[in-house]
């Protein structure tokens, strides 16, 4: 639940961490768009999708930031006192779900698209990962907006089913199709799966926080911080790892491109 | 500490210097993106990173500017009187730390990337410089937001340890790897290190100002001016020196490119 009061330190911490998320996501989006010529044509679509994901996330953080700034007010000069909930303004946590509903399926798409798998395999992975991820977010929402513990647990459990299915597809099925990738690409994909798993793990923990009794301003401020850091890792760092895979594959596909980019030492033989 | 009152002259000075920083950083970013075709392909990634750094800094100065404008208000027509702290609005110095947390590691990355060093050497430098610089900023923050002198000194001292380590890597280790660069490139790198050292030096001085008794509006206005000038030098001038290195190296790498750019007289033999 949203706390009635925040100290100035708590207010400033949430404020700065939300602004950090905006800056990181907006400028990762710009970087990925500007860096397109740094990979071969065939990998640019994956970069554009990554940039769009970061852009969508930045948009939602602008909204969350504004919503937060209006939802808590101080009545002292220089804001040197407690911040109370403003009259007629509420902090809208729903923006996060809207964001995830759009970005989480796209994050899985990025990963599949950049690997340039065979057409049938790619279609089969996407047709399972994208609906499953949209379902995972949609099923979590009714629990998130409910104050009732039982409701929270029921929807949370339902949402876990597609989550486990996604993990199965990523860790079992995708692994089988990695045999045609170079060692460094395989290693980067492994790291990205762990990054997804670790950063997505923050969401169920934050979700369960009110259930296990973690309430009050400190828990709430920590939750905002954890969400923001998880979003920065799952969108920006993830997008930069997509860029790395696209670079490595470009160099291995065309040695002359690697030479023009001054990266002949990054050319790897495919197995 | 943020002063309770500013004269109109003091208010206008901070206002104008913050706007100067926005203009310098935003348009250096645009210049660096637009100037990409003026260097060979292999140096464009360094230019894009430099542009992103200037863009992130410009974003934060927009935020700082807005925060400042709302934090001090005058109640006279034409603003012709003292400016007092506004009710419920505070000037947020935290934006600066959020900015540095993102930009300082990227500044060090630019320098290493533009030199096009061997892969292993580059990785080794980046794996040490980037975590050290993030640590330096993160350790400074708790001291900056504290009003207590002892707290300020403890965190300031802790933050100095990674700073000294960065200086060691830049001035000792990096120097060893410069033997394959042309004389002008070596000289430019030397200048950039001194620029980093001199402009970063402004930050600890501003940090210690309240400790050595420099308080009150004049010290505070000077601090805002010093931060802004240091940021312009460390981001814009630094980014333009990166551009200069990329140009010189492009000309030396390909004489035909130097000819097309009308700069045959800048071709240097590599040692």
Coordinates of C-alpha atoms in Angstrom, one line a residue:
Chain A
X1 CA 0.0 0.0 0.0
X2 CA 1.1 3.6 -0.6
X3 CA 2.3 5.2 2.6
X4 CA 0.5 8.2 4.0
X5 CA 3.8 10.0 4.8
X6 CA 7.4 10.1 3.5
X7 CA 10.4 11.8 5.0
X8 CA 12.3 14.3 2.8
X9 CA 15.1 11.7 2.5
X10 CA 12.7 9.0 1.4
X11 CA 10.9 11.4 -1.0
X12 CA 14.3 12.4 -2.6
X13 CA 15.5 8.8 -2.9
X14 CA 12.4 7.7 -4.9
X15 CA 12.6 10.9 -6.9
X16 CA 16.2 10.4 -7.9
X17 CA 15.9 6.7 -8.6
X18 CA 12.9 7.3 -10.9
X19 CA 14.9 10.0 -12.7
X20 CA 17.9 7.6 -13.0
X21 CA 15.6 5.1 -14.7
X22 CA 14.3 7.7 -17.2
X23 CA 17.9 8.8 -18.1
X24 CA 19.2 5.3 -18.4
X25 CA 16.3 4.0 -20.6
X26 CA 15.9 7.1 -22.8
X27 CA 19.6 7.3 -23.6
X28 CA 20.0 3.5 -24.1
X29 CA 17.2 3.9 -26.7
X30 CA 19.0 6.7 -28.4
X31 CA 22.3 4.8 -28.3
X32 CA 20.8 1.7 -29.9
X33 CA 19.2 3.7 -32.7
X34 CA 22.4 5.6 -33.4
X35 CA 24.5 2.4 -33.2
X36 CA 22.6 0.6 -36.0
X37 CA 25.4 1.1 -38.6
X38 CA 27.8 -0.7 -36.2
X39 CA 26.1 -4.1 -37.0
X40 CA 25.3 -5.8 -40.3
X41 CA 21.9 -5.0 -41.9
X42 CA 20.4 -8.4 -40.9
X43 CA 20.8 -7.6 -37.1
X44 CA 19.4 -4.1 -37.2
X45 CA 15.8 -5.1 -36.6
X46 CA 16.8 -6.6 -33.2
X47 CA 18.5 -3.3 -32.3
X48 CA 15.5 -1.3 -33.3
X49 CA 13.2 -3.5 -31.2
X50 CA 15.6 -3.1 -28.2
X51 CA 15.5 0.7 -28.7
X52 CA 11.7 0.7 -28.8
X53 CA 11.6 -1.3 -25.6
X54 CA 13.8 1.2 -23.8
X55 CA 11.8 4.0 -25.3
X56 CA 8.5 2.6 -24.1
X57 CA 10.0 2.1 -20.6
X58 CA 11.3 5.7 -20.5
X59 CA 7.9 7.0 -21.5
X60 CA 6.3 5.1 -18.6
X61 CA 8.9 6.3 -16.1
X62 CA 8.2 9.9 -17.2
X63 CA 4.6 9.1 -16.2
X64 CA 5.5 7.4 -13.0
X65 CA 7.9 10.3 -12.1
X66 CA 5.1 12.9 -12.7
X67 CA 2.6 10.9 -10.8
X68 CA 4.9 10.5 -7.8
X69 CA 5.8 14.2 -7.8
X70 CA 2.1 15.2 -7.6
X71 CA 1.1 12.5 -5.2
X72 CA 3.3 13.6 -2.3
X73 CA 3.5 17.2 -1.1
X74 CA 5.3 19.2 1.6
X75 CA 4.1 22.4 3.1
X76 CA 7.4 23.7 4.4
X77 CA 9.8 26.2 2.7
X78 CA 12.5 24.2 0.8
X79 CA 10.4 21.0 1.2
X80 CA 12.1 20.5 4.6
X81 CA 9.5 18.4 6.3
X82 CA 7.4 15.3 5.8
X83 CA 5.7 14.7 2.5
X84 CA 2.0 13.8 2.8
X85 CA -0.4 12.3 0.2
X86 CA -1.8 15.2 -1.8
X87 CA -5.5 15.9 -1.9
X88 CA -7.1 14.4 -5.0
X89 CA -3.9 12.9 -6.5
X90 CA -2.8 9.3 -6.3
X91 CA 0.4 7.5 -7.2
X92 CA -0.4 5.3 -10.1
X93 CA 1.4 1.9 -9.9
X94 CA -0.7 0.7 -12.8
X95 CA 1.8 2.3 -15.3
X96 CA 4.2 -0.4 -14.5
X97 CA 1.8 -3.2 -15.6
X98 CA 1.0 -1.3 -18.8
X99 CA 4.7 -1.0 -19.4
X100 CA 5.5 -4.7 -18.8
X101 CA 2.5 -5.8 -21.0
X102 CA 4.2 -4.1 -23.9
X103 CA 7.9 -4.5 -23.1
X104 CA 8.1 -8.1 -21.7
X105 CA 6.9 -9.8 -24.9
X106 CA 9.2 -7.5 -26.9
X107 CA 12.2 -8.4 -24.7
X108 CA 11.7 -12.0 -25.5
X109 CA 11.3 -11.2 -29.2
X110 CA 14.6 -9.3 -29.3
X111 CA 16.4 -12.3 -28.0
X112 CA 15.0 -14.7 -30.6
X113 CA 15.3 -12.2 -33.5
X114 CA 19.0 -11.4 -32.9
X115 CA 20.0 -15.1 -32.9
X116 CA 18.8 -15.3 -36.6
X117 CA 17.6 -18.8 -36.2
X118 CA 15.9 -20.9 -38.9
X119 CA 12.5 -19.5 -39.8
X120 CA 10.4 -22.3 -38.5
X121 CA 12.2 -22.5 -35.2
X122 CA 12.0 -18.7 -34.7
X123 CA 8.2 -18.7 -35.4
X124 CA 7.7 -21.6 -33.0
X125 CA 9.6 -19.9 -30.2
X126 CA 7.8 -16.6 -30.7
X127 CA 4.3 -18.1 -30.9
X128 CA 4.9 -19.6 -27.5
X129 CA 7.0 -17.0 -25.7
X130 CA 4.9 -13.9 -26.6
X131 CA 1.4 -15.1 -25.6
X132 CA 2.8 -16.7 -22.4
X133 CA 4.6 -13.4 -21.4
X134 CA 1.5 -11.3 -22.0
X135 CA -0.6 -13.8 -20.0
X136 CA 2.0 -13.6 -17.1
X137 CA 1.6 -9.9 -16.8
X138 CA -2.2 -9.8 -17.3
X139 CA -2.7 -12.4 -14.6
X140 CA -0.5 -10.5 -12.1
X141 CA -2.5 -7.3 -12.4
X142 CA -5.7 -8.1 -10.5
X143 CA -3.6 -9.3 -7.6
X144 CA -1.4 -6.2 -7.6
X145 CA -4.4 -3.8 -7.3
X146 CA -6.1 -5.9 -4.6
X147 CA -5.5 -5.2 -0.9
X148 CA -6.7 -8.7 -0.1
X149 CA -4.1 -11.3 0.7
X150 CA -6.0 -14.3 -0.7
X151 CA -6.8 -12.5 -4.0
X152 CA -3.1 -11.5 -4.3
X153 CA -2.0 -15.1 -3.7
X154 CA -4.5 -16.6 -6.2
X155 CA -3.6 -14.3 -9.1
X156 CA 0.1 -14.4 -8.2
X157 CA 0.0 -18.2 -8.4
X158 CA -1.9 -18.2 -11.7
X159 CA 0.7 -15.7 -13.1
X160 CA 3.6 -18.0 -12.1
X161 CA 2.3 -20.8 -14.5
X162 CA 3.2 -18.9 -17.7
X163 CA 6.4 -17.7 -16.0
X164 CA 7.6 -21.2 -15.4
X165 CA 6.6 -22.1 -19.0
X166 CA 8.8 -19.2 -20.3
X167 CA 11.7 -20.4 -18.2
X168 CA 11.3 -23.9 -19.7
X169 CA 11.3 -22.6 -23.3
X170 CA 14.3 -20.4 -22.6
X171 CA 16.4 -22.8 -20.7
X172 CA 15.5 -26.1 -22.4
X173 CA 14.2 -25.5 -25.9
X174 CA 16.3 -22.5 -26.7
X175 CA 19.5 -24.3 -25.6
X176 CA 18.9 -27.0 -28.1
X177 CA 18.9 -24.4 -30.9
X178 CA 22.2 -22.7 -29.8
X179 CA 24.5 -25.3 -31.3
X180 CA 25.0 -23.2 -34.5
X181 CA 26.2 -20.2 -32.5
X182 CA 29.8 -19.3 -31.7
X183 CA 31.0 -19.8 -28.1
X184 CA 30.9 -16.2 -27.1
X185 CA 27.4 -15.8 -28.4
X186 CA 26.3 -18.9 -26.5
X187 CA 27.9 -17.5 -23.4
X188 CA 26.2 -14.1 -23.8
X189 CA 22.8 -15.8 -24.4
X190 CA 23.3 -17.7 -21.1
X191 CA 24.1 -14.5 -19.3
X192 CA 21.0 -12.8 -20.7
X193 CA 18.7 -15.7 -19.5
X194 CA 20.2 -15.4 -16.0
X195 CA 19.7 -11.6 -16.2
X196 CA 16.0 -12.1 -17.2
X197 CA 15.6 -14.6 -14.4
X198 CA 17.3 -12.5 -11.8
X199 CA 15.6 -9.2 -12.7
X200 CA 12.2 -10.7 -13.2
X201 CA 12.6 -12.3 -9.8
X202 CA 12.4 -8.8 -8.2
X203 CA 8.8 -8.5 -9.4
X204 CA 7.3 -11.5 -7.5
X205 CA 9.3 -10.5 -4.4
X206 CA 7.9 -6.9 -4.5
X207 CA 4.5 -8.4 -5.2
X208 CA 4.6 -10.7 -2.2
X209 CA 6.1 -8.0 0.1
X210 CA 2.7 -6.8 1.4
X211 CA 1.6 -10.4 1.9
X212 CA 4.6 -11.3 4.1
X213 CA 4.0 -8.1 6.2
X214 CA 6.5 -5.8 4.6
X215 CA 4.5 -2.6 4.8
X216 CA 5.2 1.0 5.7
X217 CA 7.3 3.7 4.0
X218 CA 10.7 1.9 4.2
X219 CA 9.3 -1.2 2.4
X220 CA 7.5 0.9 -0.1
X221 CA 10.6 3.1 -0.9
X222 CA 12.7 -0.1 -1.2
X223 CA 10.1 -1.6 -3.6
X224 CA 10.3 1.5 -5.8
X225 CA 14.1 1.3 -5.8
X226 CA 14.1 -2.4 -6.6
X227 CA 11.6 -2.1 -9.5
X228 CA 13.6 0.8 -11.0
X229 CA 16.9 -1.1 -10.8
X230 CA 15.3 -4.3 -12.1
X231 CA 13.9 -2.3 -15.0
X232 CA 17.2 -0.7 -15.8
X233 CA 18.9 -4.1 -15.8
X234 CA 16.2 -5.9 -17.8
X235 CA 15.9 -3.2 -20.4
X236 CA 19.1 -1.3 -20.7
X237 CA 21.7 -3.9 -19.8
X238 CA 19.7 -6.5 -21.7
X239 CA 19.5 -4.2 -24.8
X240 CA 23.3 -3.6 -24.7
X241 CA 23.8 -7.4 -24.5
X242 CA 21.6 -7.8 -27.6
X243 CA 23.9 -5.2 -29.2
X244 CA 26.9 -7.2 -28.2
X245 CA 25.5 -10.4 -29.8
X246 CA 24.6 -8.5 -33.0
X247 CA 28.2 -7.1 -33.1
X248 CA 29.9 -10.5 -32.6
X249 CA 27.6 -12.2 -35.1
X250 CA 28.3 -9.4 -37.7
X251 CA 32.0 -9.8 -37.3
X252 CA 31.9 -13.6 -37.7
X253 CA 29.5 -13.3 -40.7
X254 CA 31.7 -10.9 -42.7
X255 CA 35.4 -10.5 -42.0
X256 CA 35.6 -7.4 -44.1
X257 CA 33.0 -5.7 -41.8
X258 CA 35.0 -6.7 -38.8
X259 CA 38.1 -5.1 -40.4
X260 CA 36.3 -1.8 -41.2
X261 CA 35.1 -1.7 -37.6
X262 CA 38.7 -2.4 -36.4
X263 CA 37.6 -5.6 -34.6
X264 CA 39.4 -8.4 -36.6
X265 CA 40.4 -9.9 -33.2
X266 CA 36.7 -10.5 -32.4
X267 CA 36.0 -12.8 -35.4
X268 CA 35.0 -16.2 -34.2
X269 CA 34.6 -19.4 -36.2
X270 CA 31.1 -20.9 -36.0
X271 CA 30.9 -24.5 -34.7
Chain B
X1 CA 23.4 23.8 2.5
X2 CA 20.9 25.5 0.3
X3 CA 20.6 29.2 1.3
X4 CA 17.3 30.6 2.5
X5 CA 17.5 33.7 0.3
X6 CA 19.2 34.8 -2.9
X7 CA 19.5 38.3 -4.3
X8 CA 18.1 38.8 -7.8
X9 CA 21.7 39.0 -9.1
X10 CA 22.5 35.7 -7.5
X11 CA 19.3 34.0 -8.8
X12 CA 19.9 35.3 -12.3
X13 CA 23.6 34.1 -12.3
X14 CA 22.7 30.5 -11.4
X15 CA 19.8 30.6 -13.8
X16 CA 22.0 31.7 -16.7
X17 CA 24.9 29.4 -15.9
X18 CA 22.6 26.4 -15.8
X19 CA 21.1 27.4 -19.2
X20 CA 24.6 27.8 -20.6
X21 CA 25.4 24.2 -19.5
X22 CA 22.2 22.9 -21.2
X23 CA 23.0 24.6 -24.5
X24 CA 26.7 23.5 -24.5
X25 CA 25.9 19.9 -23.7
X26 CA 22.8 19.4 -25.9
X27 CA 24.5 20.9 -29.0
X28 CA 27.8 19.1 -28.4
X29 CA 25.7 15.9 -28.4
X30 CA 24.1 16.9 -31.7
X31 CA 27.4 17.9 -33.2
X32 CA 29.1 14.6 -32.3
X33 CA 26.2 12.5 -33.8
X34 CA 26.2 14.6 -37.0
X35 CA 30.0 14.5 -37.3
X36 CA 30.2 10.7 -37.4
X37 CA 30.9 10.5 -41.2
X38 CA 34.0 12.8 -40.6
X39 CA 35.9 9.8 -39.0
X40 CA 36.4 6.3 -40.2
X41 CA 33.8 3.6 -39.3
X42 CA 35.9 2.1 -36.6
X43 CA 36.0 5.3 -34.5
X44 CA 32.3 6.1 -34.7
X45 CA 31.3 4.1 -31.7
X46 CA 33.5 6.3 -29.5
X47 CA 31.8 9.4 -31.0
X48 CA 28.3 7.9 -30.3
X49 CA 29.2 7.2 -26.7
X50 CA 30.6 10.8 -26.3
X51 CA 27.3 12.1 -27.7
X52 CA 25.3 10.0 -25.3
X53 CA 27.3 11.3 -22.4
X54 CA 26.6 14.9 -23.4
X55 CA 22.9 14.1 -23.9
X56 CA 22.6 12.5 -20.5
X57 CA 24.2 15.5 -18.9
X58 CA 21.9 17.9 -20.9
X59 CA 18.9 15.9 -19.6
X60 CA 20.0 16.3 -16.0
X61 CA 20.7 20.0 -16.4
X62 CA 17.2 20.5 -17.8
X63 CA 16.0 18.8 -14.5
X64 CA 18.3 20.9 -12.3
X65 CA 17.2 24.1 -14.1
X66 CA 13.5 23.3 -13.5
X67 CA 14.2 22.3 -9.9
X68 CA 16.1 25.6 -9.3
X69 CA 13.4 27.7 -10.9
X70 CA 10.7 26.2 -8.7
X71 CA 12.8 26.2 -5.5
X72 CA 13.3 30.0 -5.3
X73 CA 10.5 32.5 -5.7
X74 CA 10.1 36.2 -5.5
X75 CA 6.9 38.0 -4.7
X76 CA 7.7 41.4 -6.3
X77 CA 6.5 42.5 -9.8
X78 CA 9.3 41.7 -12.3
X79 CA 11.1 39.6 -9.7
X80 CA 12.8 42.7 -8.4
X81 CA 13.5 41.6 -4.8
X82 CA 15.0 38.7 -2.9
X83 CA 14.2 35.2 -3.9
X84 CA 13.1 32.9 -1.0
X85 CA 12.8 29.2 -0.8
X86 CA 9.4 28.2 -2.2
X87 CA 6.9 26.3 -0.1
X88 CA 7.0 22.6 -0.6
X89 CA 9.7 22.7 -3.4
X90 CA 13.3 21.9 -2.8
X91 CA 16.4 22.3 -5.0
X92 CA 17.5 18.8 -5.8
X93 CA 21.3 18.5 -5.8
X94 CA 20.9 14.7 -6.1
X95 CA 20.4 15.0 -9.9
X96 CA 24.2 15.7 -10.2
X97 CA 25.1 12.4 -8.6
X98 CA 22.6 10.5 -10.7
X99 CA 24.2 12.2 -13.7
X100 CA 27.8 11.4 -12.7
X101 CA 26.8 7.8 -11.9
X102 CA 25.9 7.3 -15.5
X103 CA 28.4 9.7 -17.3
X104 CA 31.7 9.2 -15.4
X105 CA 32.0 5.5 -16.3
X106 CA 31.1 6.3 -19.9
X107 CA 33.7 9.1 -20.1
X108 CA 36.4 6.7 -19.2
X109 CA 35.0 4.2 -21.7
X110 CA 35.1 6.8 -24.5
X111 CA 38.8 7.3 -23.9
X112 CA 39.7 3.6 -24.0
X113 CA 37.4 2.9 -27.0
X114 CA 38.7 5.6 -29.2
X115 CA 42.3 4.4 -28.8
X116 CA 41.4 1.1 -30.5
X117 CA 43.7 -0.8 -28.3
X118 CA 44.2 -4.6 -28.5
X119 CA 41.1 -6.5 -27.3
X120 CA 42.6 -7.9 -24.1
X121 CA 44.2 -4.6 -23.0
X122 CA 40.9 -2.7 -23.7
X123 CA 38.9 -5.3 -21.7
X124 CA 41.3 -5.2 -18.8
X125 CA 41.3 -1.3 -18.6
X126 CA 37.5 -1.2 -18.8
X127 CA 36.9 -3.8 -16.2
X128 CA 38.9 -1.8 -13.7
X129 CA 38.0 1.8 -14.6
X130 CA 34.2 1.4 -14.9
X131 CA 33.5 -0.2 -11.5
X132 CA 36.0 2.1 -9.8
X133 CA 34.4 5.2 -11.2
X134 CA 30.8 4.0 -10.2
X135 CA 32.1 3.3 -6.7
X136 CA 33.7 6.7 -6.5
X137 CA 30.4 8.4 -7.2
X138 CA 28.3 6.1 -5.1
X139 CA 30.6 6.6 -2.0
X140 CA 30.4 10.4 -2.4
X141 CA 26.6 10.6 -2.3
X142 CA 25.9 9.8 1.4
X143 CA 28.4 12.5 2.4
X144 CA 26.9 15.0 0.0
X145 CA 23.4 14.7 1.4
X146 CA 24.6 14.8 5.0
X147 CA 24.8 18.1 6.9
X148 CA 27.3 16.6 9.4
X149 CA 31.0 17.4 8.9
X150 CA 32.3 14.0 10.2
X151 CA 30.0 12.1 7.9
X152 CA 31.0 14.2 5.0
X153 CA 34.7 13.6 5.7
X154 CA 34.3 9.9 6.1
X155 CA 32.4 9.3 2.9
X156 CA 34.6 11.8 1.1
X157 CA 37.7 10.0 2.1
X158 CA 36.3 6.6 1.1
X159 CA 35.3 8.1 -2.3
X160 CA 38.9 9.3 -2.7
X161 CA 40.3 5.7 -2.7
X162 CA 38.8 4.7 -6.1
X163 CA 39.6 8.1 -7.4
X164 CA 43.3 7.6 -6.7
X165 CA 43.1 4.1 -8.3
X166 CA 41.6 5.6 -11.5
X167 CA 44.4 8.2 -11.6
X168 CA 46.9 5.3 -11.3
X169 CA 45.3 3.3 -14.1
X170 CA 45.1 6.4 -16.4
X171 CA 48.6 7.9 -15.7
X172 CA 50.7 4.7 -15.2
X173 CA 49.0 1.8 -16.9
X174 CA 47.5 3.6 -19.8
X175 CA 50.8 5.4 -20.6
X176 CA 52.5 2.0 -21.2
X177 CA 49.9 1.2 -23.9
X178 CA 50.3 4.4 -25.8
X179 CA 53.6 3.5 -27.6
X180 CA 51.6 2.4 -30.7
X181 CA 49.9 5.8 -31.0
X182 CA 51.2 8.8 -33.0
X183 CA 52.8 11.8 -31.2
X184 CA 49.8 14.1 -31.6
X185 CA 47.4 11.4 -30.3
X186 CA 49.7 10.8 -27.3
X187 CA 49.8 14.5 -26.6
X188 CA 46.0 14.8 -26.9
X189 CA 45.5 11.8 -24.5
X190 CA 47.8 13.6 -22.0
X191 CA 45.8 16.7 -22.3
X192 CA 42.6 14.8 -21.7
X193 CA 43.9 13.2 -18.6
X194 CA 44.9 16.6 -17.2
X195 CA 41.4 17.9 -18.2
X196 CA 39.8 15.0 -16.3
X197 CA 42.0 15.6 -13.3
X198 CA 41.5 19.4 -13.3
X199 CA 37.7 19.3 -13.9
X200 CA 37.1 16.4 -11.5
X201 CA 39.1 18.4 -8.9
X202 CA 36.3 20.9 -8.8
X203 CA 34.0 18.3 -7.3
X204 CA 35.9 17.5 -4.1
X205 CA 36.6 21.2 -3.6
X206 CA 32.8 22.0 -3.8
X207 CA 32.2 19.0 -1.6
X208 CA 34.6 20.3 1.1
X209 CA 33.4 23.9 0.9
X210 CA 30.8 23.5 3.7
X211 CA 33.4 21.7 5.8
X212 CA 35.9 24.5 5.6
X213 CA 33.2 27.0 6.5
X214 CA 32.3 28.2 3.1
X215 CA 28.6 28.5 3.6
X216 CA 26.0 31.1 2.7
X217 CA 24.6 32.3 -0.6
X218 CA 27.9 33.5 -2.2
X219 CA 29.6 30.1 -1.6
X220 CA 26.5 28.3 -2.8
X221 CA 26.2 30.4 -6.0
X222 CA 29.9 29.9 -6.7
X223 CA 29.5 26.1 -6.2
X224 CA 26.7 26.0 -8.8
X225 CA 28.9 28.0 -11.2
X226 CA 31.9 25.8 -10.6
X227 CA 30.0 22.5 -11.0
X228 CA 28.5 23.8 -14.3
X229 CA 31.8 24.9 -15.7
X230 CA 33.4 21.7 -14.7
X231 CA 30.7 19.7 -16.3
X232 CA 31.0 21.7 -19.5
X233 CA 34.7 21.0 -19.6
X234 CA 34.6 17.4 -18.6
X235 CA 31.8 16.5 -21.1
X236 CA 31.8 18.9 -24.0
X237 CA 35.5 19.8 -24.3
X238 CA 36.4 16.2 -23.5
X239 CA 34.0 14.9 -26.2
X240 CA 35.5 17.3 -28.7
X241 CA 39.0 16.0 -27.8
X242 CA 37.7 12.5 -28.4
X243 CA 36.6 13.7 -31.8
X244 CA 40.0 15.1 -32.5
X245 CA 41.7 11.8 -31.6
X246 CA 39.3 10.0 -33.9
X247 CA 40.0 12.4 -36.7
X248 CA 43.8 12.2 -36.4
X249 CA 43.7 8.4 -36.2
X250 CA 41.4 8.2 -39.2
X251 CA 43.7 10.3 -41.3
X252 CA 46.8 8.2 -40.3
X253 CA 44.9 4.9 -41.0
X254 CA 43.8 5.9 -44.5
X255 CA 45.5 8.5 -46.6
X256 CA 42.7 8.5 -49.1
X257 CA 40.3 9.5 -46.4
X258 CA 42.6 12.3 -45.3
X259 CA 42.7 13.5 -48.9
X260 CA 38.9 13.4 -49.2
X261 CA 38.6 15.5 -46.0
X262 CA 41.2 17.9 -47.3
X263 CA 43.6 17.1 -44.4
X264 CA 46.6 15.5 -46.0
X265 CA 48.8 17.7 -43.9
X266 CA 47.5 16.0 -40.7
X267 CA 48.7 12.5 -41.7
X268 CA 51.1 11.2 -39.2
X269 CA 53.3 8.1 -39.3
X270 CA 52.7 5.7 -36.4
X271 CA 55.7 4.9 -34.3

